[in-house]
mmCIF file of C-alpha atoms and ligand atoms in Angstrom:
data_model
loop_
_atom_site.group_PDB
_atom_site.id
_atom_site.type_symbol
_atom_site.label_atom_id
_atom_site.label_comp_id
_atom_site.label_asym_id
_atom_site.label_seq_id
_atom_site.Cartn_x
_atom_site.Cartn_y
_atom_site.Cartn_z
ATOM 1 C CA UNK I 29 -26.518 0.344 15.622
ATOM 2 C CA UNK I 30 -26.916 -1.029 12.082
ATOM 3 C CA UNK I 31 -28.118 -4.631 11.975
ATOM 4 C CA UNK I 32 -25.835 -7.029 10.106
ATOM 5 C CA UNK I 33 -27.472 -9.020 7.320
ATOM 6 C CA UNK I 34 -25.339 -12.148 6.857
ATOM 7 C CA UNK I 35 -27.833 -13.641 4.377
ATOM 8 C CA UNK I 36 -27.059 -10.824 1.960
ATOM 9 C CA UNK I 37 -23.681 -12.424 1.185
ATOM 10 C CA UNK I 38 -25.442 -15.526 -0.076
ATOM 11 C CA UNK I 39 -28.061 -13.780 -2.195
ATOM 12 C CA UNK I 40 -27.843 -13.557 -6.015
ATOM 13 C CA UNK I 41 -26.416 -10.489 -7.701
ATOM 14 C CA UNK I 42 -25.374 -9.199 -11.107
ATOM 15 C CA UNK I 43 -22.259 -7.553 -12.519
ATOM 16 C CA UNK I 44 -23.377 -6.064 -15.817
ATOM 17 C CA UNK I 45 -25.016 -8.988 -17.603
ATOM 18 C CA UNK I 46 -23.204 -11.563 -15.491
ATOM 19 C CA UNK I 47 -25.534 -13.255 -13.027
ATOM 20 C CA UNK I 48 -23.959 -14.622 -9.868
ATOM 21 C CA UNK I 49 -25.562 -16.939 -7.356
ATOM 22 C CA UNK I 50 -23.944 -15.120 -4.435
ATOM 23 C CA UNK I 51 -21.358 -12.445 -3.583
ATOM 24 C CA UNK I 52 -18.475 -14.777 -2.788
ATOM 25 C CA UNK I 53 -15.568 -14.041 -5.127
ATOM 26 C CA UNK I 54 -12.308 -15.911 -5.232
ATOM 27 C CA UNK I 55 -9.710 -13.209 -5.870
ATOM 28 C CA UNK I 56 -7.198 -13.902 -8.671
ATOM 29 C CA UNK I 57 -4.424 -16.119 -7.345
ATOM 30 C CA UNK I 58 -1.569 -17.369 -9.536
ATOM 31 C CA UNK I 59 -1.792 -21.130 -9.045
ATOM 32 C CA UNK I 60 1.348 -22.078 -11.018
ATOM 33 C CA UNK I 61 -0.463 -25.191 -12.233
ATOM 34 C CA UNK I 62 -0.182 -24.653 -16.005
ATOM 35 C CA UNK I 63 2.165 -26.595 -18.285
ATOM 36 C CA UNK I 64 5.681 -25.498 -19.182
ATOM 37 C CA UNK I 65 6.668 -23.831 -21.391
ATOM 38 C CA UNK I 66 3.340 -23.014 -23.055
ATOM 39 C CA UNK I 67 0.921 -22.326 -20.190
ATOM 40 C CA UNK I 68 -1.857 -24.791 -20.988
ATOM 41 C CA UNK I 69 -4.525 -25.494 -18.381
ATOM 42 C CA UNK I 70 -4.077 -28.808 -16.566
ATOM 43 C CA UNK I 71 -6.475 -31.291 -14.918
ATOM 44 C CA UNK I 72 -5.032 -30.162 -11.572
ATOM 45 C CA UNK I 73 -6.147 -26.597 -12.246
ATOM 46 C CA UNK I 74 -9.618 -27.731 -13.331
ATOM 47 C CA UNK I 75 -9.854 -29.857 -10.164
ATOM 48 C CA UNK I 76 -9.005 -26.828 -8.015
ATOM 49 C CA UNK I 77 -11.749 -24.769 -9.648
ATOM 50 C CA UNK I 78 -14.206 -27.629 -9.249
ATOM 51 C CA UNK I 79 -13.431 -27.680 -5.538
ATOM 52 C CA UNK I 80 -13.817 -23.901 -5.195
ATOM 53 C CA UNK I 81 -17.116 -23.851 -7.118
ATOM 54 C CA UNK I 82 -18.433 -26.872 -5.233
ATOM 55 C CA UNK I 83 -17.566 -25.091 -1.997
ATOM 56 C CA UNK I 84 -19.961 -22.316 -3.002
ATOM 57 C CA UNK I 85 -17.844 -19.581 -4.582
ATOM 58 C CA UNK I 86 -20.121 -17.598 -6.894
ATOM 59 C CA UNK I 87 -17.348 -16.102 -9.038
ATOM 60 C CA UNK I 88 -13.868 -17.534 -9.471
ATOM 61 C CA UNK I 89 -11.214 -15.258 -10.913
ATOM 62 C CA UNK I 90 -8.355 -17.319 -12.327
ATOM 63 C CA UNK I 91 -4.728 -16.597 -11.569
ATOM 64 C CA UNK I 92 -3.291 -14.139 -14.075
ATOM 65 C CA UNK I 93 -2.918 -15.501 -17.606
ATOM 66 C CA UNK I 94 -0.426 -14.050 -20.055
ATOM 67 C CA UNK I 95 -1.531 -12.418 -23.301
ATOM 68 C CA UNK I 96 1.812 -12.855 -25.074
ATOM 69 C CA UNK I 97 4.931 -14.916 -24.267
ATOM 70 C CA UNK I 98 6.778 -11.582 -23.916
ATOM 71 C CA UNK I 99 4.526 -10.892 -20.928
ATOM 72 C CA UNK I 100 4.831 -14.253 -19.160
ATOM 73 C CA UNK I 101 5.467 -13.231 -15.572
ATOM 74 C CA UNK I 102 6.739 -16.555 -14.209
ATOM 75 C CA UNK I 103 6.945 -20.307 -14.918
ATOM 76 C CA UNK I 104 3.747 -22.402 -14.827
ATOM 77 C CA UNK I 105 1.659 -19.304 -15.517
ATOM 78 C CA UNK I 106 -1.605 -19.887 -17.378
ATOM 79 C CA UNK I 107 -1.807 -18.555 -20.942
ATOM 80 C CA UNK I 108 -4.603 -17.158 -23.102
ATOM 81 C CA UNK I 109 -2.285 -15.824 -25.786
ATOM 82 C CA UNK I 110 -3.482 -17.785 -28.820
ATOM 83 C CA UNK I 111 -6.276 -19.981 -30.133
ATOM 84 C CA UNK I 112 -4.314 -23.125 -29.215
ATOM 85 C CA UNK I 113 -5.112 -22.330 -25.579
ATOM 86 C CA UNK I 114 -8.883 -22.427 -26.059
ATOM 87 C CA UNK I 115 -9.435 -26.156 -25.500
ATOM 88 C CA UNK I 116 -7.576 -26.076 -22.188
ATOM 89 C CA UNK I 117 -9.386 -22.945 -21.031
ATOM 90 C CA UNK I 118 -12.674 -24.620 -21.903
ATOM 91 C CA UNK I 119 -11.930 -27.440 -19.443
ATOM 92 C CA UNK I 120 -11.694 -24.770 -16.715
ATOM 93 C CA UNK I 121 -14.917 -23.018 -17.710
ATOM 94 C CA UNK I 122 -16.745 -26.349 -17.986
ATOM 95 C CA UNK I 123 -15.484 -27.467 -14.565
ATOM 96 C CA UNK I 124 -16.830 -24.326 -12.903
ATOM 97 C CA UNK I 125 -20.132 -24.315 -14.788
ATOM 98 C CA UNK I 126 -20.757 -27.966 -13.885
ATOM 99 C CA UNK I 127 -20.845 -26.845 -10.233
ATOM 100 C CA UNK I 128 -23.100 -23.852 -10.896
ATOM 101 C CA UNK I 129 -20.322 -21.263 -10.582
ATOM 102 C CA UNK I 130 -19.051 -18.524 -12.866
ATOM 103 C CA UNK I 131 -15.470 -17.866 -13.895
ATOM 104 C CA UNK I 132 -13.553 -14.792 -15.062
ATOM 105 C CA UNK I 133 -10.071 -15.122 -16.477
ATOM 106 C CA UNK I 134 -7.578 -12.499 -15.378
ATOM 107 C CA UNK I 135 -5.384 -11.423 -18.301
ATOM 108 C CA UNK I 136 -1.996 -9.856 -17.871
ATOM 109 C CA UNK I 137 1.286 -8.739 -19.427
ATOM 110 C CA UNK I 138 4.158 -8.752 -16.957
ATOM 111 C CA UNK I 139 6.228 -6.088 -18.737
ATOM 112 C CA UNK I 140 9.474 -5.368 -16.894
ATOM 113 C CA UNK I 141 8.384 -7.563 -14.003
ATOM 114 C CA UNK I 142 8.629 -10.926 -15.823
ATOM 115 C CA UNK I 143 10.941 -13.485 -14.219
ATOM 116 C CA UNK I 144 14.265 -13.922 -16.003
ATOM 117 C CA UNK I 145 13.688 -17.638 -16.629
ATOM 118 C CA UNK I 146 10.461 -16.792 -18.489
ATOM 119 C CA UNK I 147 11.520 -13.630 -20.348
ATOM 120 C CA UNK I 148 15.302 -13.054 -20.611
ATOM 121 C CA UNK I 149 14.889 -9.521 -22.076
ATOM 122 C CA UNK I 150 11.868 -7.752 -20.665
ATOM 123 C CA UNK I 151 10.082 -4.763 -22.188
ATOM 124 C CA UNK I 152 8.349 -1.796 -20.596
ATOM 125 C CA UNK I 153 7.167 1.738 -21.321
ATOM 126 C CA UNK I 154 10.632 3.090 -20.434
ATOM 127 C CA UNK I 155 14.032 1.587 -19.560
ATOM 128 C CA UNK I 156 13.608 2.032 -15.806
ATOM 129 C CA UNK I 157 15.329 -0.779 -13.872
ATOM 130 C CA UNK I 158 13.396 -2.997 -11.466
ATOM 131 C CA UNK I 159 14.427 -3.088 -7.789
ATOM 132 C CA UNK I 160 16.384 -6.286 -8.588
ATOM 133 C CA UNK I 161 18.399 -4.455 -11.241
ATOM 134 C CA UNK I 162 16.927 -5.673 -14.537
ATOM 135 C CA UNK I 163 16.398 -2.996 -17.162
ATOM 136 C CA UNK I 164 13.552 -3.433 -19.649
ATOM 137 C CA UNK I 165 13.877 -2.432 -23.271
ATOM 138 C CA UNK I 166 11.650 0.541 -24.142
ATOM 139 C CA UNK I 167 8.678 -0.588 -26.225
ATOM 140 C CA UNK I 168 8.268 0.897 -29.694
ATOM 141 C CA UNK I 169 4.861 2.312 -30.577
ATOM 142 C CA UNK I 170 4.295 -0.699 -32.868
ATOM 143 C CA UNK I 171 4.986 -3.004 -29.919
ATOM 144 C CA UNK I 172 2.525 -1.072 -27.764
ATOM 145 C CA UNK I 173 -0.193 -1.436 -30.392
ATOM 146 C CA UNK I 174 0.639 -5.160 -30.662
ATOM 147 C CA UNK I 175 0.392 -5.535 -26.874
ATOM 148 C CA UNK I 176 -3.046 -3.875 -26.899
ATOM 149 C CA UNK I 177 -4.142 -6.317 -29.577
ATOM 150 C CA UNK I 178 -2.710 -9.237 -27.595
ATOM 151 C CA UNK I 179 -5.045 -8.344 -24.693
ATOM 152 C CA UNK I 180 -7.984 -8.238 -27.121
ATOM 153 C CA UNK I 181 -7.103 -11.582 -28.713
ATOM 154 C CA UNK I 182 -6.707 -13.193 -25.286
ATOM 155 C CA UNK I 183 -10.143 -11.921 -24.274
ATOM 156 C CA UNK I 184 -11.588 -13.284 -27.510
ATOM 157 C CA UNK I 185 -9.986 -16.697 -26.855
ATOM 158 C CA UNK I 186 -11.431 -16.635 -23.331
ATOM 159 C CA UNK I 187 -14.896 -15.899 -24.663
ATOM 160 C CA UNK I 188 -14.639 -18.699 -27.230
ATOM 161 C CA UNK I 189 -13.569 -21.014 -24.397
ATOM 162 C CA UNK I 190 -16.758 -20.226 -22.472
ATOM 163 C CA UNK I 191 -15.289 -17.923 -19.825
ATOM 164 C CA UNK I 192 -17.958 -15.663 -18.312
ATOM 165 C CA UNK I 193 -15.801 -12.550 -18.064
ATOM 166 C CA UNK I 194 -12.266 -11.226 -18.193
ATOM 167 C CA UNK I 195 -10.524 -9.227 -15.522
ATOM 168 C CA UNK I 196 -7.797 -6.904 -16.784
ATOM 169 C CA UNK I 197 -4.790 -6.916 -14.463
ATOM 170 C CA UNK I 198 -3.830 -3.258 -14.133
ATOM 171 C CA UNK I 199 -2.057 -3.462 -10.780
ATOM 172 C CA UNK I 200 0.858 -4.985 -8.837
ATOM 173 C CA UNK I 201 3.604 -3.414 -10.966
ATOM 174 C CA UNK I 202 2.826 -5.308 -14.183
ATOM 175 C CA UNK I 203 2.798 -3.710 -17.637
ATOM 176 C CA UNK I 204 -0.467 -1.760 -17.420
ATOM 177 C CA UNK I 205 0.488 -0.298 -14.056
ATOM 178 C CA UNK I 206 3.951 0.432 -15.488
ATOM 179 C CA UNK I 207 2.203 2.625 -18.050
ATOM 180 C CA UNK I 208 0.047 4.250 -15.352
ATOM 181 C CA UNK I 209 2.934 5.156 -13.049
ATOM 182 C CA UNK I 210 5.083 8.250 -13.748
ATOM 183 C CA UNK I 211 7.981 6.342 -12.138
ATOM 184 C CA UNK I 212 8.079 3.594 -14.784
ATOM 185 C CA UNK I 213 6.547 5.581 -17.652
ATOM 186 C CA UNK I 214 8.906 8.389 -18.747
ATOM 187 C CA UNK I 215 7.663 8.457 -22.328
ATOM 188 C CA UNK I 216 7.259 11.742 -24.143
ATOM 189 C CA UNK I 217 4.993 10.379 -26.898
ATOM 190 C CA UNK I 218 1.197 9.836 -26.786
ATOM 191 C CA UNK I 219 1.614 6.834 -24.385
ATOM 192 C CA UNK I 220 3.218 8.851 -21.590
ATOM 193 C CA UNK I 221 3.414 12.260 -19.986
ATOM 194 C CA UNK I 222 0.344 13.523 -18.171
ATOM 195 C CA UNK I 223 -2.400 11.343 -16.688
ATOM 196 C CA UNK I 224 -4.281 11.234 -19.977
ATOM 197 C CA UNK I 225 -1.182 9.931 -21.741
ATOM 198 C CA UNK I 226 -0.338 7.380 -19.069
ATOM 199 C CA UNK I 227 -3.874 5.980 -18.938
ATOM 200 C CA UNK I 228 -4.025 5.678 -22.748
ATOM 201 C CA UNK I 229 -2.660 2.106 -22.780
ATOM 202 C CA UNK I 230 -5.281 0.835 -20.302
ATOM 203 C CA UNK I 231 -8.047 2.714 -22.143
ATOM 204 C CA UNK I 232 -6.880 1.231 -25.464
ATOM 205 C CA UNK I 233 -6.874 -2.277 -23.944
ATOM 206 C CA UNK I 234 -10.472 -1.850 -22.712
ATOM 207 C CA UNK I 235 -11.621 -0.473 -26.045
ATOM 208 C CA UNK I 236 -9.871 -3.203 -28.064
ATOM 209 C CA UNK I 237 -11.404 -5.922 -25.891
ATOM 210 C CA UNK I 238 -14.896 -4.497 -26.361
ATOM 211 C CA UNK I 239 -14.228 -4.229 -30.093
ATOM 212 C CA UNK I 240 -13.297 -7.905 -30.342
HETATM 213 C C1 FMN H 25 0.134 -16.736 -4.048
HETATM 214 C C2 FMN H 25 -0.636 -15.525 -4.479
HETATM 215 C C3 FMN H 25 -0.869 -15.332 -5.822
HETATM 216 C C4 FMN H 25 -1.590 -14.208 -6.263
HETATM 217 N N1 FMN H 25 -1.820 -14.042 -7.579
HETATM 218 C C5 FMN H 25 -2.536 -12.974 -8.007
HETATM 219 C C6 FMN H 25 -2.846 -12.809 -9.384
HETATM 220 O O1 FMN H 25 -2.517 -13.641 -10.235
HETATM 221 N N2 FMN H 25 -3.515 -11.692 -9.737
HETATM 222 C C7 FMN H 25 -3.932 -10.739 -8.806
HETATM 223 O O2 FMN H 25 -4.530 -9.737 -9.202
HETATM 224 N N3 FMN H 25 -3.686 -10.916 -7.511
HETATM 225 C C8 FMN H 25 -3.005 -11.989 -7.096
HETATM 226 N N4 FMN H 25 -2.797 -12.172 -5.759
HETATM 227 C C9 FMN H 25 -3.412 -11.213 -4.816
HETATM 228 C C10 FMN H 25 -4.718 -11.766 -4.265
HETATM 229 O O3 FMN H 25 -5.707 -11.844 -5.290
HETATM 230 C C11 FMN H 25 -5.296 -10.893 -3.136
HETATM 231 O O4 FMN H 25 -5.632 -9.630 -3.626
HETATM 232 C C12 FMN H 25 -4.316 -10.703 -2.007
HETATM 233 O O5 FMN H 25 -3.815 -11.953 -1.611
HETATM 234 C C13 FMN H 25 -4.987 -9.975 -0.820
HETATM 235 O O6 FMN H 25 -6.056 -10.714 -0.312
HETATM 236 P P1 FMN H 25 -5.897 -11.510 1.070
HETATM 237 O O7 FMN H 25 -5.623 -10.480 2.099
HETATM 238 O O8 FMN H 25 -7.238 -12.199 1.258
HETATM 239 O O9 FMN H 25 -4.771 -12.493 0.888
HETATM 240 C C14 FMN H 25 -2.086 -13.283 -5.314
HETATM 241 C C15 FMN H 25 -1.865 -13.510 -3.956
HETATM 242 C C16 FMN H 25 -1.160 -14.600 -3.544
HETATM 243 C C17 FMN H 25 -0.950 -14.819 -2.069
#
């Protein structure tokens, strides 16, 4: 029988160039502690991250942060959508670093899955209604390019704020996964169709972020 090595969990590791003091990761969890309507970080959010880092978490992944108001998934969601957010994000990065932790911001666009009180008219790859009966407006190709750039700008703002990494939210039915899924992506242009077409949006987001 293989011997367990519990100490391994507490030993340093690296993800790319990011050095972590251990392998404990706090998975992204929407805290709903940002201001309304603009999504600024609050002292309460910084205090939560201080507590997590002080408790020994090596890498904290923030709750998802929107890259454009059109992609704000729900009230009190954190934002990284413009340079005005940088000062607030810096308070979060500083709080974690002061305790010897590292922090990645998760960036997201809610697409068709944004709450009605946050985005009255949602957008998506195709006008496929959500299970609760809301139909998104099909994005134009200019809007898709703008959404890609919004991810890149958000990542840039995060870097300027001192965040150690970004995590791209490509799951849970939000915009990127709406592009990936043949159910929600019925497009016949370059952004849809076969797997290569449906993955194009995610690939463009990754490339744009690296470019910035
Ligand atoms: C209240 C709540 C908020 C969450 N918010 C996010 C989020 O913003 N981004 C994300 O990728 N996952 C989010 N998740 C999913 C968690 O990161 C995690 O993957 C999920 O809870 C499964 O892990 P568990 O079995 O330890 O709970 C959330 C989960 C909960 C319960």
